[in-house]
């Protein structure tokens, strides 16, 4: 799991949840996609098994198979960000501590400053979704700076 704590050992709760989700997706991504594909195949087989197609749900197999393909093809950061969509329903705003954490991360990775500047210099309260938008770029930078184990 990525260590995205600042010098005060702080990490926003949303970032912690995204990191945990990212770690689980990284470890079990293809197993989950395989199980989803099997479930989609089972639903599609109902067309062949049931004489009365109105009693089964074979059409459910198509979106389940599409989700399995999406799960296996998309980058893990995109999957975690999408699965954390409920943040958009949250009416809260970032605290000063969260903004300071974001500023600390831009000091750690200066290339993130361009994307975070609108949040850091905002005169109005910054919605929680800003962390969800900031996080994938931060993970990409952390992955780049990690030493390669060859």
PDB file of C-alpha atoms in Angstrom:
ATOM      1  CA  UNK A   1       0.000   0.000   0.000  1.00  0.00           C
ATOM      2  CA  UNK A   2       1.238   3.487  -0.808  1.00  0.00           C
ATOM      3  CA  UNK A   3       2.433   5.700   2.017  1.00  0.00           C
ATOM      4  CA  UNK A   4       0.886   9.092   1.319  1.00  0.00           C
ATOM      5  CA  UNK A   5       1.304  10.574   4.787  1.00  0.00           C
ATOM      6  CA  UNK A   6       2.735  14.050   5.134  1.00  0.00           C
ATOM      7  CA  UNK A   7       5.457  15.108   7.572  1.00  0.00           C
ATOM      8  CA  UNK A   8       2.858  15.246  10.378  1.00  0.00           C
ATOM      9  CA  UNK A   9       1.813  11.632   9.682  1.00  0.00           C
ATOM     10  CA  UNK A  10      -1.544  12.807   8.339  1.00  0.00           C
ATOM     11  CA  UNK A  11      -3.493  11.412   5.429  1.00  0.00           C
ATOM     12  CA  UNK A  12      -7.124  12.352   4.627  1.00  0.00           C
ATOM     13  CA  UNK A  13      -9.692   9.630   5.256  1.00  0.00           C
ATOM     14  CA  UNK A  14     -10.794   9.563   1.620  1.00  0.00           C
ATOM     15  CA  UNK A  15      -7.210   9.072   0.442  1.00  0.00           C
ATOM     16  CA  UNK A  16      -6.818   6.228   2.926  1.00  0.00           C
ATOM     17  CA  UNK A  17      -9.966   4.562   1.564  1.00  0.00           C
ATOM     18  CA  UNK A  18      -8.792   5.034  -2.029  1.00  0.00           C
ATOM     19  CA  UNK A  19      -5.372   3.566  -1.171  1.00  0.00           C
ATOM     20  CA  UNK A  20      -6.945   0.511   0.449  1.00  0.00           C
ATOM     21  CA  UNK A  21      -9.248   0.034  -2.522  1.00  0.00           C
ATOM     22  CA  UNK A  22      -6.287   0.445  -4.883  1.00  0.00           C
ATOM     23  CA  UNK A  23      -4.324  -2.219  -2.968  1.00  0.00           C
ATOM     24  CA  UNK A  24      -7.235  -4.686  -3.069  1.00  0.00           C
ATOM     25  CA  UNK A  25      -7.810  -4.059  -6.772  1.00  0.00           C
ATOM     26  CA  UNK A  26      -4.113  -4.522  -7.463  1.00  0.00           C
ATOM     27  CA  UNK A  27      -4.063  -7.895  -5.701  1.00  0.00           C
ATOM     28  CA  UNK A  28      -7.432  -9.363  -6.708  1.00  0.00           C
ATOM     29  CA  UNK A  29      -8.280  -7.611  -9.945  1.00  0.00           C
ATOM     30  CA  UNK A  30      -8.075 -10.522 -12.358  1.00  0.00           C
ATOM     31  CA  UNK A  31      -9.698 -12.981  -9.952  1.00  0.00           C
ATOM     32  CA  UNK A  32     -12.649 -10.624  -9.604  1.00  0.00           C
ATOM     33  CA  UNK A  33     -12.830 -10.088 -13.371  1.00  0.00           C
ATOM     34  CA  UNK A  34     -12.789 -13.861 -13.919  1.00  0.00           C
ATOM     35  CA  UNK A  35     -15.619 -14.401 -11.434  1.00  0.00           C
ATOM     36  CA  UNK A  36     -17.601 -11.597 -13.061  1.00  0.00           C
ATOM     37  CA  UNK A  37     -17.068 -13.147 -16.498  1.00  0.00           C
ATOM     38  CA  UNK A  38     -18.223 -16.533 -15.196  1.00  0.00           C
ATOM     39  CA  UNK A  39     -21.342 -14.946 -13.711  1.00  0.00           C
ATOM     40  CA  UNK A  40     -22.026 -13.142 -16.991  1.00  0.00           C
ATOM     41  CA  UNK A  41     -21.567 -16.385 -18.892  1.00  0.00           C
ATOM     42  CA  UNK A  42     -23.987 -18.118 -16.534  1.00  0.00           C
ATOM     43  CA  UNK A  43     -26.628 -15.480 -17.176  1.00  0.00           C
ATOM     44  CA  UNK A  44     -26.080 -15.726 -20.937  1.00  0.00           C
ATOM     45  CA  UNK A  45     -26.378 -19.526 -20.799  1.00  0.00           C
ATOM     46  CA  UNK A  46     -29.946 -19.114 -19.599  1.00  0.00           C
ATOM     47  CA  UNK A  47     -30.900 -18.381 -23.209  1.00  0.00           C
ATOM     48  CA  UNK A  48     -29.859 -21.922 -24.048  1.00  0.00           C
ATOM     49  CA  UNK A  49     -31.135 -23.608 -20.875  1.00  0.00           C
ATOM     50  CA  UNK A  50     -34.569 -22.048 -20.472  1.00  0.00           C
ATOM     51  CA  UNK A  51     -37.377 -22.780 -22.876  1.00  0.00           C
ATOM     52  CA  UNK A  52     -39.357 -19.875 -21.448  1.00  0.00           C
ATOM     53  CA  UNK A  53     -36.918 -16.954 -21.615  1.00  0.00           C
ATOM     54  CA  UNK A  54     -39.297 -14.707 -19.695  1.00  0.00           C
ATOM     55  CA  UNK A  55     -38.589 -16.690 -16.505  1.00  0.00           C
ATOM     56  CA  UNK A  56     -34.825 -16.049 -16.470  1.00  0.00           C
ATOM     57  CA  UNK A  57     -32.597 -13.001 -16.714  1.00  0.00           C
ATOM     58  CA  UNK A  58     -30.212 -13.763 -19.592  1.00  0.00           C
ATOM     59  CA  UNK A  59     -29.861 -10.083 -20.541  1.00  0.00           C
ATOM     60  CA  UNK A  60     -28.030  -9.485 -17.233  1.00  0.00           C
ATOM     61  CA  UNK A  61     -25.050 -11.355 -18.645  1.00  0.00           C
ATOM     62  CA  UNK A  62     -24.156  -8.623 -21.113  1.00  0.00           C
ATOM     63  CA  UNK A  63     -23.476  -5.792 -18.612  1.00  0.00           C
ATOM     64  CA  UNK A  64     -21.757  -8.228 -16.234  1.00  0.00           C
ATOM     65  CA  UNK A  65     -19.421  -9.330 -19.030  1.00  0.00           C
ATOM     66  CA  UNK A  66     -18.810  -5.702 -20.000  1.00  0.00           C
ATOM     67  CA  UNK A  67     -17.960  -4.898 -16.374  1.00  0.00           C
ATOM     68  CA  UNK A  68     -15.541  -7.846 -16.269  1.00  0.00           C
ATOM     69  CA  UNK A  69     -13.754  -6.588 -19.381  1.00  0.00           C
ATOM     70  CA  UNK A  70     -13.669  -3.041 -17.977  1.00  0.00           C
ATOM     71  CA  UNK A  71     -12.285  -4.359 -14.684  1.00  0.00           C
ATOM     72  CA  UNK A  72      -9.467  -6.221 -16.414  1.00  0.00           C
ATOM     73  CA  UNK A  73      -8.523  -3.507 -18.941  1.00  0.00           C
ATOM     74  CA  UNK A  74      -8.727  -0.217 -17.011  1.00  0.00           C
ATOM     75  CA  UNK A  75      -5.862   1.042 -14.826  1.00  0.00           C
ATOM     76  CA  UNK A  76      -6.318   0.290 -11.117  1.00  0.00           C
ATOM     77  CA  UNK A  77      -6.357   4.001 -10.223  1.00  0.00           C
ATOM     78  CA  UNK A  78      -9.280   4.615 -12.571  1.00  0.00           C
ATOM     79  CA  UNK A  79     -11.197   1.665 -11.128  1.00  0.00           C
ATOM     80  CA  UNK A  80     -10.646   2.844  -7.538  1.00  0.00           C
ATOM     81  CA  UNK A  81     -11.636   6.407  -8.425  1.00  0.00           C
ATOM     82  CA  UNK A  82     -14.805   5.179 -10.140  1.00  0.00           C
ATOM     83  CA  UNK A  83     -15.728   2.871  -7.273  1.00  0.00           C
ATOM     84  CA  UNK A  84     -15.404   5.830  -4.896  1.00  0.00           C
ATOM     85  CA  UNK A  85     -18.159   7.723  -6.752  1.00  0.00           C
ATOM     86  CA  UNK A  86     -20.165   8.153  -3.535  1.00  0.00           C
ATOM     87  CA  UNK A  87     -17.824  11.015  -2.603  1.00  0.00           C
ATOM     88  CA  UNK A  88     -19.740  13.174  -5.070  1.00  0.00           C
ATOM     89  CA  UNK A  89     -22.838  12.719  -2.931  1.00  0.00           C
ATOM     90  CA  UNK A  90     -20.969  14.014   0.114  1.00  0.00           C
ATOM     91  CA  UNK A  91     -21.734  17.660   0.772  1.00  0.00           C
ATOM     92  CA  UNK A  92     -18.597  18.308   2.821  1.00  0.00           C
ATOM     93  CA  UNK A  93     -15.605  20.434   2.047  1.00  0.00           C
ATOM     94  CA  UNK A  94     -11.890  19.973   2.558  1.00  0.00           C
ATOM     95  CA  UNK A  95     -10.471  21.118   5.859  1.00  0.00           C
ATOM     96  CA  UNK A  96      -7.354  23.260   6.160  1.00  0.00           C
ATOM     97  CA  UNK A  97      -5.512  20.120   7.209  1.00  0.00           C
ATOM     98  CA  UNK A  98      -6.579  18.370   3.985  1.00  0.00           C
ATOM     99  CA  UNK A  99      -5.454  21.347   1.923  1.00  0.00           C
ATOM    100  CA  UNK A 100      -2.127  21.402   3.780  1.00  0.00           C
ATOM    101  CA  UNK A 101      -1.747  17.695   3.010  1.00  0.00           C
ATOM    102  CA  UNK A 102      -2.431  18.408  -0.666  1.00  0.00           C
ATOM    103  CA  UNK A 103       0.169  21.186  -0.561  1.00  0.00           C
ATOM    104  CA  UNK A 104       2.689  18.790   1.028  1.00  0.00           C
ATOM    105  CA  UNK A 105       2.078  16.278  -1.749  1.00  0.00           C
ATOM    106  CA  UNK A 106       2.704  18.960  -4.382  1.00  0.00           C
ATOM    107  CA  UNK A 107       6.012  19.717  -2.651  1.00  0.00           C
ATOM    108  CA  UNK A 108       6.873  16.017  -2.790  1.00  0.00           C
ATOM    109  CA  UNK A 109       5.899  15.858  -6.485  1.00  0.00           C
ATOM    110  CA  UNK A 110       6.135  19.331  -8.092  1.00  0.00           C
ATOM    111  CA  UNK A 111       4.515  18.106 -11.315  1.00  0.00           C
ATOM    112  CA  UNK A 112       1.191  17.890  -9.427  1.00  0.00           C
ATOM    113  CA  UNK A 113       1.154  21.604  -8.669  1.00  0.00           C
ATOM    114  CA  UNK A 114      -0.545  22.553 -11.939  1.00  0.00           C
ATOM    115  CA  UNK A 115      -3.543  20.315 -11.233  1.00  0.00           C
ATOM    116  CA  UNK A 116      -3.803  21.186  -7.541  1.00  0.00           C
ATOM    117  CA  UNK A 117      -3.291  24.930  -7.857  1.00  0.00           C
ATOM    118  CA  UNK A 118      -6.977  25.664  -8.483  1.00  0.00           C
ATOM    119  CA  UNK A 119      -7.841  23.947  -5.189  1.00  0.00           C
ATOM    120  CA  UNK A 120      -4.960  25.401  -3.187  1.00  0.00           C
ATOM    121  CA  UNK A 121      -5.652  28.992  -4.265  1.00  0.00           C
ATOM    122  CA  UNK A 122      -9.441  28.779  -4.154  1.00  0.00           C
ATOM    123  CA  UNK A 123     -11.252  31.601  -2.357  1.00  0.00           C
ATOM    124  CA  UNK A 124     -14.308  29.387  -1.803  1.00  0.00           C
ATOM    125  CA  UNK A 125     -14.514  26.077   0.105  1.00  0.00           C
ATOM    126  CA  UNK A 126     -13.147  23.143  -1.882  1.00  0.00           C
ATOM    127  CA  UNK A 127     -15.501  20.120  -2.219  1.00  0.00           C
ATOM    128  CA  UNK A 128     -14.389  16.655  -1.078  1.00  0.00           C
ATOM    129  CA  UNK A 129     -14.403  15.442  -4.669  1.00  0.00           C
ATOM    130  CA  UNK A 130     -11.212  17.457  -5.247  1.00  0.00           C
ATOM    131  CA  UNK A 131      -9.239  14.758  -3.414  1.00  0.00           C
ATOM    132  CA  UNK A 132     -10.772  12.109  -5.640  1.00  0.00           C
ATOM    133  CA  UNK A 133      -9.643  14.081  -8.709  1.00  0.00           C
ATOM    134  CA  UNK A 134      -6.160  14.720  -7.279  1.00  0.00           C
ATOM    135  CA  UNK A 135      -5.485  11.153  -6.136  1.00  0.00           C
ATOM    136  CA  UNK A 136      -4.880   9.290  -9.481  1.00  0.00           C
ATOM    137  CA  UNK A 137      -2.140  11.706 -10.551  1.00  0.00           C
ATOM    138  CA  UNK A 138      -0.548  11.422  -7.114  1.00  0.00           C
ATOM    139  CA  UNK A 139      -0.543   7.615  -7.334  1.00  0.00           C
ATOM    140  CA  UNK A 140       1.023   7.768 -10.803  1.00  0.00           C
ATOM    141  CA  UNK A 141       3.794  10.030  -9.493  1.00  0.00           C
ATOM    142  CA  UNK A 142       4.353   7.771  -6.467  1.00  0.00           C
ATOM    143  CA  UNK A 143       4.594   4.734  -8.745  1.00  0.00           C
ATOM    144  CA  UNK A 144       7.137   6.533 -10.948  1.00  0.00           C
ATOM    145  CA  UNK A 145       9.298   7.528  -7.978  1.00  0.00           C
ATOM    146  CA  UNK A 146       9.222   4.055  -6.423  1.00  0.00           C
ATOM    147  CA  UNK A 147      12.447   2.102  -6.934  1.00  0.00           C
ATOM    148  CA  UNK A 148      12.099  -0.695  -9.475  1.00  0.00           C
ATOM    149  CA  UNK A 149      12.702  -4.173  -8.080  1.00  0.00           C
ATOM    150  CA  UNK A 150      14.192  -6.117 -11.003  1.00  0.00           C
TER     151      UNK A 150
END
